[in-house]
Amino acid sequence: MAKSKFEYVRGFEADDALLPNCWIVVRLDGRNFHRFAEQHEFKKPNDDRALHLMTKCAQTVMQELEDIAIAYGQSDEYSFVFKKKSKWFKRRASKFMTHVVSQFASSYVFYWKDYFKDQQLLYPPGFDGRIVLYPSDQNLKDYLSWRQADCHINNLYNTVFWMLVQRSGLTPVQAQDRLQGTLAGDKNEILFSEFNINYNNEPLMYRKGTVLIWQKVNEVITKKIKLPKETEEKEVEVTRTRTKVVPLHCDIIGDQFWEEYPEILAEDS
Ligand code: DGT
Ligand code: MG
Ligand code: MG
Ligand code: MG
Ligand code: MG
């Protein structure tokens, strides 16, 4: 077919192909979730419903989209790591970012009621997205370590802050003043001596965030089969191996995690 005289406008589209051979990280973050959490009465500092919904959305993203090797989430953010060798959409940055963010946002609304039950969704939430490329495995590990360290720092602070407010009756300003200039050790000490809380016993999901990886799992299902010489159908148990997205709440800063799951960074994976 002959080209229309309008075809030339295609030439205005910018080439946004991502550099080859780099890990592609897409990080999304809830827009103004300070307000969203208030309006929807999220439990402070950690709301299990909200955190589990975030993880459900991230699992959906990993299952629906191509080439995601690992994801890490905490608070209102999730990072998705695409394989270095991914050829998905010719590595066009806009495709990666928009597909991740829109799939996540629609999942958040779609699955809301499964987690929040009778708490109504009051207005449509939004998420921003960004892409960062990491050329080496060490850069990628350091990126994920940075996010997990951020999770730890914020969670320790928030845990003490809300104890001071909710249990000791301090105003938010007083609690903030009390924590001004304190180090991690000081915060642990306040939790222990004033609230009898050993921070290390707080739930792992709050302290470490959530890591999503692909795992082979054996599923036992019952199948009805008809044997050639018999007339009746028989129920038999068969084991199937499936690859599923599995959540972990473990340390990813040390070497142990990467030694345990070398396939995540493997070239051909
Ligand atoms: P932004 O990202 O610049 O549009 O603004 P925010 O307000 O989303 O700020 P951000 O992303 O730095 O901080 C996340 C907010 O979400 C923070 O105010 C606390 C809130 N949030 C996240 N998870 C929870 C939770 O489990 N419980 C409560 N109460 N709040 C949470
Ligand atoms: Mg922010
Ligand atoms: Mg946010
Ligand atoms: Mg955030
Ligand atoms: Mg189309």
Short mmCIF file of C-alpha atoms and ligand atoms in Angstrom, two decimals:
data_model
loop_
_atom_site.label_atom_id
_atom_site.label_comp_id
_atom_site.label_asym_id
_atom_site.label_seq_id
_atom_site.Cartn_x
_atom_site.Cartn_y
_atom_site.Cartn_z
CA MET A 1 0.00 0.00 0.00
CA ALA A 2 1.21 3.48 -0.76
CA LYS A 3 2.33 5.54 2.18
CA SER A 4 0.05 8.38 3.17
CA LYS A 5 1.44 11.88 3.17
CA PHE A 6 1.11 11.79 6.96
CA GLU A 7 3.56 8.93 7.44
CA TYR A 8 6.50 11.27 7.88
CA VAL A 9 5.34 12.06 11.46
CA ARG A 10 6.69 8.69 12.56
CA GLY A 11 10.14 10.14 12.08
CA PHE A 12 9.52 12.40 15.07
CA GLU A 13 9.43 9.44 17.45
CA ALA A 14 12.58 9.35 19.55
CA ASP A 15 14.71 6.21 19.66
CA ASP A 16 14.75 5.14 23.29
CA ALA A 17 16.42 1.73 23.04
CA LEU A 18 18.22 0.86 26.26
CA LEU A 19 21.96 0.13 26.20
CA PRO A 20 22.64 -3.56 25.48
CA ASN A 21 24.15 -5.91 28.08
CA CYS A 22 22.96 -3.97 31.10
CA TRP A 23 20.57 -4.96 33.84
CA ILE A 24 17.38 -2.95 33.40
CA VAL A 25 15.81 -1.84 36.65
CA VAL A 26 12.32 -0.37 36.64
CA ARG A 27 11.37 1.11 40.00
CA LEU A 28 7.86 2.30 40.70
CA ASP A 29 6.62 4.23 43.71
CA GLY A 30 3.15 5.17 44.96
CA ARG A 31 2.20 8.78 44.25
CA ASN A 32 1.54 10.70 47.46
CA PHE A 33 1.05 7.52 49.50
CA HIS A 34 1.47 9.55 52.64
CA ARG A 35 -2.05 10.80 51.96
CA PHE A 36 -3.26 7.51 50.45
CA ALA A 37 -2.22 5.61 53.60
CA GLU A 38 -3.96 8.14 55.86
CA GLN A 39 -7.18 8.14 53.84
CA HIS A 40 -7.35 4.34 53.76
CA GLU A 41 -6.42 3.96 57.42
CA PHE A 42 -3.24 1.98 56.89
CA LYS A 43 -1.89 0.59 60.15
CA LYS A 44 1.25 2.44 61.30
CA PRO A 45 4.04 1.93 60.57
CA ASN A 46 3.32 -1.31 58.66
CA ASP A 47 0.02 -2.44 57.22
CA ASP A 48 0.06 -6.13 56.28
CA ARG A 49 -2.85 -5.71 53.86
CA ALA A 50 -1.05 -2.96 51.97
CA LEU A 51 2.28 -4.80 51.87
CA HIS A 52 0.69 -8.07 50.71
CA LEU A 53 -1.31 -6.24 48.03
CA MET A 54 1.90 -4.62 46.73
CA THR A 55 3.49 -8.08 46.51
CA LYS A 56 0.47 -9.56 44.73
CA CYS A 57 0.70 -6.77 42.13
CA ALA A 58 4.44 -7.36 41.69
CA GLN A 59 3.86 -11.11 41.22
CA THR A 60 1.31 -10.28 38.54
CA VAL A 61 3.82 -8.02 36.79
CA MET A 62 6.45 -10.78 36.81
CA GLN A 63 4.01 -13.37 35.47
CA GLU A 64 2.45 -11.17 32.79
CA LEU A 65 5.59 -9.46 31.45
CA GLU A 66 8.74 -11.00 29.99
CA ASP A 67 12.29 -11.45 31.27
CA ILE A 68 12.04 -10.27 34.88
CA ALA A 69 14.70 -12.10 36.92
CA ILE A 70 14.03 -10.70 40.39
CA ALA A 71 11.98 -8.00 42.11
CA TYR A 72 12.37 -6.24 45.43
CA GLY A 73 9.75 -4.23 47.28
CA GLN A 74 9.22 -2.26 50.50
CA SER A 75 6.81 0.47 51.60
CA ASP A 76 5.06 1.88 48.48
CA GLU A 77 7.80 0.91 46.02
CA TYR A 78 8.86 -2.09 43.93
CA SER A 79 11.93 -2.60 41.74
CA PHE A 80 11.86 -5.03 38.81
CA VAL A 81 15.10 -6.32 37.32
CA PHE A 82 15.03 -7.39 33.67
CA LYS A 83 17.68 -9.75 32.34
CA LYS A 84 20.75 -8.22 30.74
CA LYS A 85 20.10 -10.04 27.48
CA SER A 86 16.40 -9.17 27.26
CA LYS A 87 15.22 -8.32 23.75
CA TRP A 88 11.68 -7.51 24.88
CA PHE A 89 10.20 -4.71 22.71
CA LYS A 90 13.66 -4.13 21.24
CA ARG A 91 14.63 -2.81 24.68
CA ARG A 92 12.54 0.33 24.22
CA ALA A 93 12.59 2.20 27.54
CA SER A 94 9.06 3.58 27.23
CA LYS A 95 7.62 0.09 26.70
CA PHE A 96 9.34 -1.31 29.79
CA MET A 97 8.35 1.54 32.05
CA THR A 98 4.75 1.94 30.92
CA HIS A 99 3.96 -1.78 30.87
CA VAL A 100 5.36 -2.29 34.37
CA VAL A 101 3.61 0.71 35.88
CA SER A 102 0.23 0.24 34.20
CA GLN A 103 0.10 -3.51 34.93
CA PHE A 104 0.97 -2.79 38.54
CA ALA A 105 -1.56 0.03 38.94
CA SER A 106 -4.45 -1.89 37.37
CA SER A 107 -3.57 -4.91 39.54
CA TYR A 108 -3.60 -2.71 42.64
CA VAL A 109 -7.19 -1.71 41.93
CA PHE A 110 -8.22 -5.17 40.69
CA TYR A 111 -6.94 -7.03 43.77
CA TRP A 112 -7.71 -4.30 46.34
CA LYS A 113 -10.84 -5.96 47.72
CA ASP A 114 -9.05 -9.29 48.24
CA TYR A 115 -6.78 -7.63 50.79
CA PHE A 116 -8.80 -4.72 52.18
CA LYS A 117 -12.18 -6.49 52.40
CA ASP A 118 -14.71 -3.90 53.61
CA GLN A 119 -12.27 -0.96 53.46
CA GLN A 120 -13.46 0.83 50.31
CA LEU A 121 -11.00 2.13 47.75
CA LEU A 122 -11.74 5.87 47.92
CA TYR A 123 -9.90 7.16 44.84
CA PRO A 124 -7.67 5.78 42.06
CA PRO A 125 -4.04 5.45 43.17
CA GLY A 126 -1.15 6.34 40.86
CA PHE A 127 2.47 5.21 40.60
CA ASP A 128 5.53 6.85 39.10
CA GLY A 129 8.26 4.91 37.34
CA ARG A 130 11.91 5.28 36.45
CA ILE A 131 14.51 3.19 34.68
CA VAL A 132 18.11 2.75 35.71
CA LEU A 133 20.70 0.64 33.87
CA TYR A 134 23.41 -1.24 35.73
CA PRO A 135 26.33 -2.56 33.67
CA SER A 136 27.82 -4.97 36.22
CA ASP A 137 26.44 -7.62 38.55
CA GLN A 138 28.08 -5.80 41.45
CA ASN A 139 26.28 -2.56 40.52
CA LEU A 140 22.97 -4.43 40.49
CA LYS A 141 23.65 -6.11 43.84
CA ASP A 142 24.62 -2.73 45.30
CA TYR A 143 21.40 -1.20 43.94
CA LEU A 144 19.28 -3.88 45.64
CA SER A 145 21.36 -3.55 48.82
CA TRP A 146 20.69 0.19 48.77
CA ARG A 147 16.93 -0.37 48.66
CA GLN A 148 17.08 -2.99 51.44
CA ALA A 149 19.26 -0.73 53.60
CA ASP A 150 16.69 2.03 53.03
CA CYS A 151 13.95 -0.36 54.17
CA HIS A 152 15.88 -1.13 57.37
CA ILE A 153 16.69 2.49 58.20
CA ASN A 154 13.12 3.67 57.64
CA ASN A 155 11.52 0.74 59.43
CA LEU A 156 13.71 1.09 62.51
CA TYR A 157 12.97 4.81 62.67
CA ASN A 158 9.23 4.36 62.08
CA THR A 159 8.96 1.53 64.62
CA VAL A 160 10.44 3.68 67.41
CA PHE A 161 8.64 6.82 66.27
CA TRP A 162 5.18 5.21 66.41
CA MET A 163 5.95 3.53 69.75
CA LEU A 164 6.80 6.93 71.22
CA VAL A 165 3.59 8.39 69.80
CA GLN A 166 1.18 5.51 70.37
CA ARG A 167 2.52 4.11 73.65
CA SER A 168 4.27 7.02 75.35
CA GLY A 169 1.81 9.67 74.19
CA LEU A 170 4.42 11.96 72.63
CA THR A 171 3.26 14.31 69.89
CA PRO A 172 4.81 13.63 66.46
CA VAL A 173 7.01 16.71 66.91
CA GLN A 174 8.18 15.54 70.35
CA ALA A 175 8.93 12.05 68.97
CA GLN A 176 10.88 13.57 66.10
CA ASP A 177 12.90 15.72 68.53
CA ARG A 178 13.60 12.71 70.72
CA LEU A 179 15.00 10.77 67.74
CA GLN A 180 16.99 13.68 66.31
CA GLY A 181 20.63 12.65 65.98
CA THR A 182 20.16 9.12 67.37
CA LEU A 183 22.06 6.21 65.84
CA ALA A 184 20.68 2.73 65.13
CA GLY A 185 22.04 1.47 68.46
CA ASP A 186 20.22 4.24 70.35
CA LYS A 187 16.93 3.37 68.64
CA ASN A 188 17.35 -0.33 69.43
CA GLU A 189 18.02 0.65 73.04
CA ILE A 190 14.88 2.83 73.29
CA LEU A 191 12.78 -0.02 71.89
CA PHE A 192 14.30 -2.50 74.32
CA SER A 193 14.42 -0.49 77.53
CA GLU A 194 11.19 1.50 77.14
CA PHE A 195 8.95 -0.88 75.20
CA ASN A 196 10.50 -4.29 75.86
CA ILE A 197 10.86 -4.83 72.11
CA ASN A 198 13.82 -6.65 70.61
CA TYR A 199 13.94 -5.12 67.13
CA ASN A 200 15.45 -8.34 65.72
CA ASN A 201 12.24 -10.14 66.60
CA GLU A 202 10.07 -7.78 64.53
CA PRO A 203 8.59 -9.49 61.45
CA LEU A 204 11.12 -10.13 58.68
CA MET A 205 8.78 -8.65 56.06
CA TYR A 206 8.95 -5.28 57.84
CA ARG A 207 12.72 -5.37 58.42
CA LYS A 208 13.88 -6.86 55.11
CA GLY A 209 11.11 -6.06 52.61
CA THR A 210 10.07 -8.64 50.00
CA VAL A 211 12.21 -10.38 47.39
CA LEU A 212 10.43 -12.12 44.53
CA ILE A 213 12.23 -14.89 42.65
CA TRP A 214 11.30 -17.71 40.29
CA GLN A 215 11.28 -21.11 41.92
CA LYS A 216 10.52 -24.59 40.65
CA VAL A 217 7.79 -26.07 42.80
CA ASN A 218 6.30 -29.54 42.71
CA GLU A 219 2.56 -29.59 42.56
CA VAL A 220 0.59 -32.73 43.24
CA ILE A 221 -2.68 -32.84 41.37
CA THR A 222 -5.24 -35.59 40.98
CA LYS A 223 -6.04 -36.53 37.41
CA LYS A 224 -8.77 -38.76 36.09
CA ILE A 225 -7.43 -41.24 33.57
CA LYS A 226 -8.93 -44.16 31.71
CA LEU A 227 -6.67 -47.16 31.32
CA PRO A 228 -6.95 -48.94 27.92
CA LYS A 229 -8.28 -52.23 29.20
CA GLU A 230 -10.57 -50.85 31.86
CA THR A 231 -13.93 -49.22 31.46
CA GLU A 232 -13.97 -47.09 34.62
CA GLU A 233 -12.02 -43.85 35.03
CA LYS A 234 -9.39 -43.93 37.75
CA GLU A 235 -8.06 -41.06 39.88
CA VAL A 236 -4.29 -40.90 40.03
CA GLU A 237 -1.92 -38.44 41.65
CA VAL A 238 0.61 -36.81 39.33
CA THR A 239 3.45 -34.50 40.29
CA ARG A 240 4.04 -31.54 38.01
CA THR A 241 6.97 -29.16 38.20
CA ARG A 242 5.96 -25.55 37.72
CA THR A 243 7.90 -22.32 37.89
CA LYS A 244 6.30 -19.87 40.26
CA VAL A 245 7.05 -16.44 41.66
CA VAL A 246 7.90 -16.95 45.32
CA PRO A 247 8.20 -14.22 47.99
CA LEU A 248 11.13 -14.26 50.42
CA HIS A 249 11.91 -11.93 53.29
CA CYS A 250 15.62 -12.45 53.57
CA ASP A 251 18.87 -10.54 53.55
CA ILE A 252 20.11 -9.74 50.05
CA ILE A 253 23.00 -7.50 51.09
CA GLY A 254 25.39 -10.31 52.07
CA ASP A 255 26.82 -12.92 49.68
CA GLN A 256 24.79 -15.81 51.02
CA PHE A 257 21.64 -15.03 49.05
CA TRP A 258 23.52 -14.80 45.73
CA GLU A 259 25.42 -18.01 46.47
CA GLU A 260 22.16 -19.78 47.24
CA TYR A 261 20.43 -18.59 44.05
CA PRO A 262 23.18 -18.27 41.39
CA GLU A 263 20.64 -18.72 38.58
CA ILE A 264 19.27 -15.20 39.14
CA LEU A 265 22.41 -13.58 37.75
CA ALA A 266 23.31 -16.37 35.31
CA GLU A 267 24.11 -15.12 31.80
CA ASP A 268 21.81 -17.47 29.93
CA SER A 269 18.89 -17.26 32.32
P1 DGT B 1 5.76 10.59 46.51
O1 DGT B 1 6.29 9.20 46.41
O2 DGT B 1 6.87 11.59 46.40
O3 DGT B 1 4.63 10.86 45.58
O4 DGT B 1 5.15 10.78 48.00
P2 DGT B 1 4.82 9.68 49.09
O5 DGT B 1 3.93 10.31 50.09
O6 DGT B 1 4.34 8.42 48.46
O7 DGT B 1 6.24 9.45 49.79
P3 DGT B 1 7.22 8.19 49.85
O8 DGT B 1 7.05 7.29 48.68
O9 DGT B 1 8.60 8.74 50.08
O10 DGT B 1 6.80 7.45 51.18
C1 DGT B 1 5.87 6.43 51.25
C2 DGT B 1 4.68 6.84 52.10
O11 DGT B 1 3.75 5.76 52.13
C3 DGT B 1 5.04 7.18 53.53
O12 DGT B 1 4.43 8.41 53.89
C4 DGT B 1 4.42 6.08 54.36
C5 DGT B 1 3.37 5.48 53.44
N1 DGT B 1 3.30 4.05 53.66
C6 DGT B 1 3.83 3.07 52.90
N2 DGT B 1 3.57 1.85 53.44
C7 DGT B 1 2.85 2.09 54.56
C8 DGT B 1 2.27 1.25 55.56
O13 DGT B 1 2.37 0.00 55.52
N3 DGT B 1 1.59 1.86 56.58
C9 DGT B 1 1.46 3.22 56.64
N4 DGT B 1 0.79 3.75 57.66
N5 DGT B 1 1.99 4.03 55.72
C10 DGT B 1 2.68 3.47 54.70
MG MG B 2 9.20 10.40 47.30
MG MG B 3 5.55 7.29 47.22
MG MG B 4 8.20 5.41 48.54
MG MG B 5 -1.47 -1.29 19.96
#
